[in-house]
């Protein structure tokens, strides 16, 4: 088979979706030497992140503006390569495909179909436009997709409720990299603490500026916790928000009474991220919606207790292995922080990942099975 995979989001600073796409590529490169792969990425992306495999043909596309890349450059490149399958693993696909290629979509979630009362509108233009684009495209491709993959049963139910896809929908839980089960690199950790001036104890929050990540609630809950407990030692580390950005999160922290104990971390390698997870006293997610919640599983694999939202896929993925809270109730989150930080816990949290974690090679085997079924159909 000639299989095309869009790797646009795997060649930038990796967030959840990009990490999943890169995991797909790494697993397929490891287990499949028979099929021919065509991996598409923007020319200004970090192409060296794509696995180097003898049957991987990397196609560098000149357009970096995503809608133009996806709707013009990608389908033209796929046509030139005469694909059997084009796998679009980032929620949307081209509206038009030339030739006979079958279309496989990974639809991680349908957060962009949620109302503004559920997921508030962003005050950042690119996020608002992205939400409109994804909602429009997923509405228009409902009868064009040959097979749909999603990342949790909760996402599958949401897709069925929000869309009328004519294709089968299959849940494949994302893989998790072995590094998160390993002993953390102390040298990498010490370099981070020195560079960004923090020390234990600390709470780690992997959020973002998007309203769906609800990072302000995490900060306000941290303020409540410190005031309730007269805690002047514990810090809050935040990854996903640029400290020099002009947004409401940074502006809020600048006026916070505990601003000296809040640190914004830059992009972290997997090695650095694992060390931050592993040394954290607790990992906290206050997201309003998650299709899967990969950081929560990575934190558990790293041996760290977690606090997560009681909505979206998180109850399915974390279950009884973490403290689940209303992410919009700062009092409840602060109480959960107090509970998590006041217990001397010897639980091996990495065991808690066993129900919903697997290797990327296992994921790749499921992908190959789907590709074969789609081509034979």
Coordinates of C-alpha atoms in Angstrom, one line a residue:
X1 CA 0.0 0.0 0.0
X2 CA 0.9 3.6 -0.5
X3 CA -0.1 5.4 2.7
X4 CA 0.0 9.2 3.2
X5 CA 0.1 10.7 6.6
X6 CA -0.3 14.4 7.3
X7 CA 2.4 15.3 9.9
X8 CA 1.8 19.1 10.1
X9 CA 1.3 19.2 13.8
X10 CA 4.1 16.7 14.6
X11 CA 6.7 19.1 13.3
X12 CA 6.1 22.0 15.7
X13 CA 6.2 22.4 19.5
X14 CA 4.4 19.3 20.5
X15 CA 1.1 19.4 22.3
X16 CA -1.3 16.5 22.8
X17 CA -2.4 16.1 19.2
X18 CA 1.1 16.5 17.8
X19 CA 2.4 14.0 20.3
X20 CA -0.2 11.4 19.1
X21 CA 0.8 12.0 15.4
X22 CA 4.5 11.6 16.2
X23 CA 3.6 8.4 18.1
X24 CA 1.7 7.0 15.1
X25 CA 4.8 7.7 12.9
X26 CA 7.3 6.2 15.3
X27 CA 5.2 3.0 15.8
X28 CA 4.6 2.5 12.0
X29 CA 8.3 3.1 11.3
X30 CA 9.2 0.5 13.9
X31 CA 6.8 -2.3 12.8
X32 CA 6.1 -1.9 9.1
X33 CA 8.8 -2.4 6.4
X34 CA 6.4 -3.6 3.8
X35 CA 4.2 -0.6 3.0
X36 CA 5.4 2.7 1.4
X37 CA 4.7 5.8 3.5
X38 CA 4.4 9.4 2.3
X39 CA 4.7 11.9 5.2
X40 CA 3.6 15.4 4.5
X41 CA 4.8 18.4 6.5
X42 CA 5.3 22.2 6.0
X43 CA 8.7 23.2 4.8
X44 CA 9.3 25.5 7.8
X45 CA 8.4 22.7 10.3
X46 CA 10.9 20.7 12.3
X47 CA 11.2 17.9 9.7
X48 CA 13.9 16.1 11.7
X49 CA 11.3 15.0 14.2
X50 CA 9.8 12.6 11.6
X51 CA 11.3 9.1 12.0
X52 CA 14.0 8.2 9.6
X53 CA 12.9 5.0 8.0
X54 CA 13.7 3.4 4.6
X55 CA 10.1 3.3 3.5
X56 CA 9.2 6.8 4.7
X57 CA 9.2 9.4 1.9
X58 CA 9.0 12.9 3.4
X59 CA 7.2 15.5 1.4
X60 CA 8.0 19.1 2.4
X61 CA 5.2 21.4 1.3
X62 CA 5.8 25.1 0.9
X63 CA 2.6 26.4 2.3
X64 CA 2.7 26.9 6.1
X65 CA -0.7 28.6 6.5
X66 CA -2.7 25.7 7.7
X67 CA -6.0 26.0 5.8
X68 CA -4.1 26.6 2.5
X69 CA -1.7 23.7 3.4
X70 CA -4.6 21.3 4.1
X71 CA -7.0 22.3 1.4
X72 CA -4.6 22.9 -1.5
X73 CA -1.0 21.7 -1.0
X74 CA -1.9 18.4 0.8
X75 CA -4.5 17.1 -1.7
X76 CA -2.3 18.0 -4.7
X77 CA 0.7 16.3 -3.1
X78 CA -1.4 13.2 -2.3
X79 CA -2.6 13.1 -5.9
X80 CA 0.9 13.2 -7.3
X81 CA 1.9 10.4 -5.0
X82 CA -1.0 8.2 -6.2
X83 CA -1.9 7.1 -2.7
X84 CA -4.1 4.3 -1.6
X85 CA -4.9 5.9 1.7
X86 CA -4.5 9.4 3.1
X87 CA -4.6 9.5 6.9
X88 CA -5.4 13.0 8.3
X89 CA -4.7 12.6 12.1
X90 CA -5.5 16.2 13.2
X91 CA -9.3 16.5 13.3
X92 CA -9.8 17.9 9.7
X93 CA -9.2 16.8 6.1
X94 CA -9.1 18.3 2.6
X95 CA -12.6 18.9 1.3
X96 CA -11.6 17.5 -2.1
X97 CA -9.3 14.6 -2.8
X98 CA -8.2 13.8 -6.3
X99 CA -7.7 10.2 -7.4
X100 CA -8.8 7.1 -5.7
X101 CA -7.2 7.5 -2.2
X102 CA -9.4 6.4 0.7
X103 CA -9.7 8.9 3.5
X104 CA -8.9 8.0 7.2
X105 CA -9.5 10.7 9.8
X106 CA -8.4 10.8 13.5
X107 CA -10.9 13.0 15.2
X108 CA -9.6 13.5 18.7
X109 CA -12.6 15.4 19.9
X110 CA -15.4 17.8 18.8
X111 CA -14.6 20.6 21.3
X112 CA -15.0 23.1 18.4
X113 CA -18.7 22.0 18.1
X114 CA -19.4 22.9 21.7
X115 CA -21.4 26.0 22.5
X116 CA -19.8 29.1 23.8
X117 CA -21.6 28.5 27.1
X118 CA -19.7 25.2 27.5
X119 CA -16.3 26.4 26.0
X120 CA -15.9 30.2 26.1
X121 CA -14.8 32.1 23.1
X122 CA -11.1 32.9 22.9
X123 CA -9.9 36.5 22.9
X124 CA -7.0 35.4 20.6
X125 CA -7.9 35.7 17.0
X126 CA -6.1 32.6 15.7
X127 CA -7.8 30.4 18.2
X128 CA -11.3 31.8 17.3
X129 CA -10.6 31.3 13.6
X130 CA -9.3 27.8 14.2
X131 CA -12.5 26.9 16.0
X132 CA -14.6 28.2 13.1
X133 CA -12.4 26.4 10.6
X134 CA -12.6 23.0 12.3
X135 CA -16.3 23.2 13.0
X136 CA -16.9 24.1 9.3
X137 CA -14.7 21.4 7.9
X138 CA -15.9 18.6 10.1
X139 CA -19.5 19.5 9.1
X140 CA -18.7 19.4 5.4
X141 CA -16.7 16.1 5.4
X142 CA -19.3 13.9 7.1
X143 CA -19.9 11.8 4.0
X144 CA -16.4 11.9 2.6
X145 CA -14.5 10.0 5.4
X146 CA -14.0 6.3 4.9
X147 CA -12.9 5.5 8.4
X148 CA -12.8 7.5 11.6
X149 CA -10.4 6.9 14.6
X150 CA -10.9 8.6 17.9
X151 CA -9.1 8.5 21.3
X152 CA -11.7 7.6 23.9
X153 CA -15.2 6.3 24.3
X154 CA -16.3 9.7 25.5
X155 CA -15.0 11.3 22.3
X156 CA -16.8 8.6 20.2
X157 CA -20.1 9.4 21.9
X158 CA -19.6 13.1 21.4
X159 CA -18.8 12.5 17.7
X160 CA -22.0 10.5 17.3
X161 CA -24.0 13.2 19.1
X162 CA -22.5 16.2 17.2
X163 CA -22.0 14.8 13.7
X164 CA -23.5 12.4 11.3
X165 CA -20.4 10.6 10.0
X166 CA -21.2 7.9 7.5
X167 CA -17.9 6.1 8.4
X168 CA -17.2 3.5 11.1
X169 CA -15.7 5.0 14.3
X170 CA -13.1 3.1 16.2
X171 CA -11.5 4.0 19.6
X172 CA -7.7 3.6 19.7
X173 CA -6.2 4.9 23.0
X174 CA -3.0 6.8 22.4
X175 CA 0.3 5.2 23.3
X176 CA 2.7 6.4 26.0
X177 CA 6.4 6.8 25.6
X178 CA 8.6 4.5 27.7
X179 CA 10.5 7.5 29.0
X180 CA 7.6 8.3 31.3
X181 CA 8.0 5.0 33.1
X182 CA 11.7 5.4 33.5
X183 CA 13.9 7.0 36.2
X184 CA 14.0 10.7 35.6
X185 CA 17.2 12.4 34.4
X186 CA 18.4 14.3 37.5
X187 CA 20.9 16.4 35.5
X188 CA 18.1 17.6 33.2
X189 CA 16.0 18.4 36.2
X190 CA 18.7 20.3 38.0
X191 CA 19.4 22.3 34.9
X192 CA 15.8 23.3 34.7
X193 CA 15.6 24.3 38.3
X194 CA 18.7 26.5 37.9
X195 CA 17.5 28.1 34.7
X196 CA 14.0 28.9 35.9
X197 CA 14.6 29.5 39.6
X198 CA 12.3 27.0 41.2
X199 CA 12.6 24.2 43.7
X200 CA 10.5 21.5 45.4
X201 CA 7.8 21.4 46.6
X202 CA 5.7 22.4 43.5
X203 CA 2.5 21.8 41.7
X204 CA 2.7 21.3 37.9
X205 CA 0.0 22.5 35.6
X206 CA 0.2 21.8 31.8
X207 CA -2.3 24.3 30.4
X208 CA -2.5 26.9 27.7
X209 CA -3.9 30.3 26.8
X210 CA -7.0 28.7 25.2
X211 CA -10.2 29.1 27.4
X212 CA -10.7 25.4 27.2
X213 CA -7.5 24.8 29.2
X214 CA -9.0 27.0 32.0
X215 CA -5.5 27.9 33.4
X216 CA -6.9 30.9 35.3
X217 CA -8.9 28.5 37.5
X218 CA -5.7 26.6 38.3
X219 CA -3.9 29.8 39.3
X220 CA -6.9 31.1 41.4
X221 CA -7.2 27.7 43.1
X222 CA -3.4 27.8 43.9
X223 CA -3.9 31.3 45.5
X224 CA -6.8 29.9 47.6
X225 CA -4.7 26.9 48.7
X226 CA -1.7 29.1 49.7
X227 CA -3.9 31.5 51.6
X228 CA -5.9 28.7 53.4
X229 CA -2.7 26.9 54.5
X230 CA -0.4 29.9 55.0
X231 CA 1.9 28.0 52.6
X232 CA 4.8 30.2 51.5
X233 CA 7.0 27.3 50.1
X234 CA 5.0 25.5 47.4
X235 CA 5.3 26.9 43.9
X236 CA 3.1 26.5 40.8
X237 CA 4.8 25.6 37.5
X238 CA 2.9 26.3 34.3
X239 CA 3.7 24.9 30.9
X240 CA 1.8 26.0 27.9
X241 CA 1.7 29.8 28.4
X242 CA 4.5 32.0 27.3
X243 CA 5.7 34.2 30.1
X244 CA 6.2 37.2 27.8
X245 CA 2.8 36.9 26.1
X246 CA 0.3 39.7 26.4
X247 CA -2.7 37.7 27.5
X248 CA -5.2 37.6 30.4
X249 CA -3.3 34.8 32.2
X250 CA 0.1 36.6 32.3
X251 CA -1.6 39.9 33.2
X252 CA -3.5 38.2 36.0
X253 CA -0.3 36.7 37.5
X254 CA 1.5 40.0 37.3
X255 CA -1.0 41.3 39.9
X256 CA -1.2 38.2 42.0
X257 CA 0.0 38.2 45.6
X258 CA 1.8 34.9 44.9
X259 CA 3.3 35.9 41.6
X260 CA 6.9 35.2 43.0
X261 CA 6.0 31.6 43.3
X262 CA 4.4 31.1 39.8
X263 CA 6.8 30.1 37.0
X264 CA 6.0 29.8 33.3
X265 CA 8.1 27.1 31.7
X266 CA 9.1 27.1 28.0
X267 CA 8.8 24.1 25.7
X268 CA 10.2 21.0 27.3
X269 CA 11.7 17.9 25.8
X270 CA 10.2 14.6 26.8
X271 CA 13.2 14.0 29.1
X272 CA 12.7 17.4 30.8
X273 CA 8.9 17.0 30.9
X274 CA 9.2 13.6 32.6
X275 CA 11.6 15.0 35.2
X276 CA 9.1 17.8 36.0
X277 CA 6.3 15.3 36.3
X278 CA 8.3 13.0 38.4
X279 CA 9.5 15.6 40.9
X280 CA 6.1 17.3 41.2
X281 CA 4.1 16.9 44.4
X282 CA 0.9 16.9 42.3
X283 CA -0.1 17.4 38.7
X284 CA -3.2 19.5 38.2
X285 CA -5.4 19.8 35.1
X286 CA -8.4 22.1 35.2
X287 CA -9.4 21.7 31.5
X288 CA -13.0 22.2 30.6
X289 CA -12.9 19.4 28.0
X290 CA -10.4 16.7 27.0
X291 CA -10.7 14.2 24.3
X292 CA -8.2 12.0 26.1
X293 CA -6.0 13.8 28.6
X294 CA -2.5 12.6 27.7
X295 CA -0.7 14.7 30.3
X296 CA -2.7 13.1 33.1
X297 CA -1.6 9.6 32.0
X298 CA 2.0 10.8 31.6
X299 CA 2.0 12.2 35.1
X300 CA 0.6 9.0 36.5
X301 CA 3.2 7.0 34.6
X302 CA 5.9 9.3 36.1
X303 CA 4.6 8.3 39.6
X304 CA 2.8 11.6 40.4
X305 CA -0.7 12.0 42.0
X306 CA -3.1 13.9 39.8
X307 CA -6.0 16.3 40.1
X308 CA -8.2 16.4 37.0
X309 CA -11.6 17.6 35.8
X310 CA -14.7 15.5 36.4
X311 CA -15.9 15.9 32.8
X312 CA -15.0 15.0 29.2
X313 CA -12.9 11.8 28.9
X314 CA -11.0 12.2 32.2
X315 CA -13.3 10.1 34.4
X316 CA -13.0 7.4 31.8
X317 CA -9.2 7.6 31.5
X318 CA -8.2 8.5 35.1
X319 CA -11.1 6.9 37.0
X320 CA -10.4 6.3 40.7
X321 CA -6.6 6.9 40.2
X322 CA -6.8 10.6 40.8
X323 CA -8.9 13.3 42.5
X324 CA -11.6 14.6 40.1
X325 CA -13.1 18.0 40.6
X326 CA -15.4 20.6 39.0
X327 CA -12.8 22.6 37.0
X328 CA -14.9 25.8 37.4
X329 CA -15.1 25.5 41.2
X330 CA -11.9 27.1 42.5
X331 CA -12.8 26.2 46.1
X332 CA -13.1 22.5 45.2
X333 CA -9.8 22.6 43.4
X334 CA -8.1 24.2 46.3
X335 CA -9.5 21.6 48.7
X336 CA -8.2 18.9 46.3
X337 CA -4.8 20.5 46.4
X338 CA -4.9 20.5 50.2
X339 CA -5.9 16.8 50.2
X340 CA -3.2 15.8 47.7
X341 CA -0.4 17.8 49.3
X342 CA -1.2 16.8 52.9
X343 CA -1.0 13.0 52.3
X344 CA 2.3 11.2 52.5
X345 CA 1.5 8.9 49.6
X346 CA 3.5 5.8 48.8
X347 CA 1.2 4.6 46.0
X348 CA 2.8 3.5 42.7
X349 CA 0.7 5.7 40.4
X350 CA 2.4 4.2 37.3
X351 CA 0.3 1.1 37.8
X352 CA -2.8 3.2 37.3
X353 CA -2.0 3.7 33.6
X354 CA -2.3 0.1 32.8
X355 CA -6.0 0.1 31.7
X356 CA -5.6 2.9 29.2
X357 CA -2.0 3.0 28.1
X358 CA -0.2 1.0 25.5
X359 CA 3.0 1.2 23.4
X360 CA 3.0 3.1 20.1
X361 CA 3.9 -0.2 18.4
X362 CA 0.6 -1.6 19.6
X363 CA -1.2 1.5 18.3
X364 CA 0.6 1.1 14.9
X365 CA -0.7 -2.5 14.6
X366 CA -4.2 -1.3 15.0
X367 CA -3.7 1.4 12.4
X368 CA -2.3 -1.1 10.0
X369 CA -5.4 -3.3 10.5
X370 CA -7.6 -0.3 9.7
X371 CA -5.6 0.6 6.6
X372 CA -5.9 -3.0 5.3
X373 CA -9.7 -3.1 5.9
X374 CA -10.3 0.3 4.3
X375 CA -8.3 -0.6 1.1
X376 CA -10.0 -4.0 0.8
X377 CA -13.5 -2.5 1.3

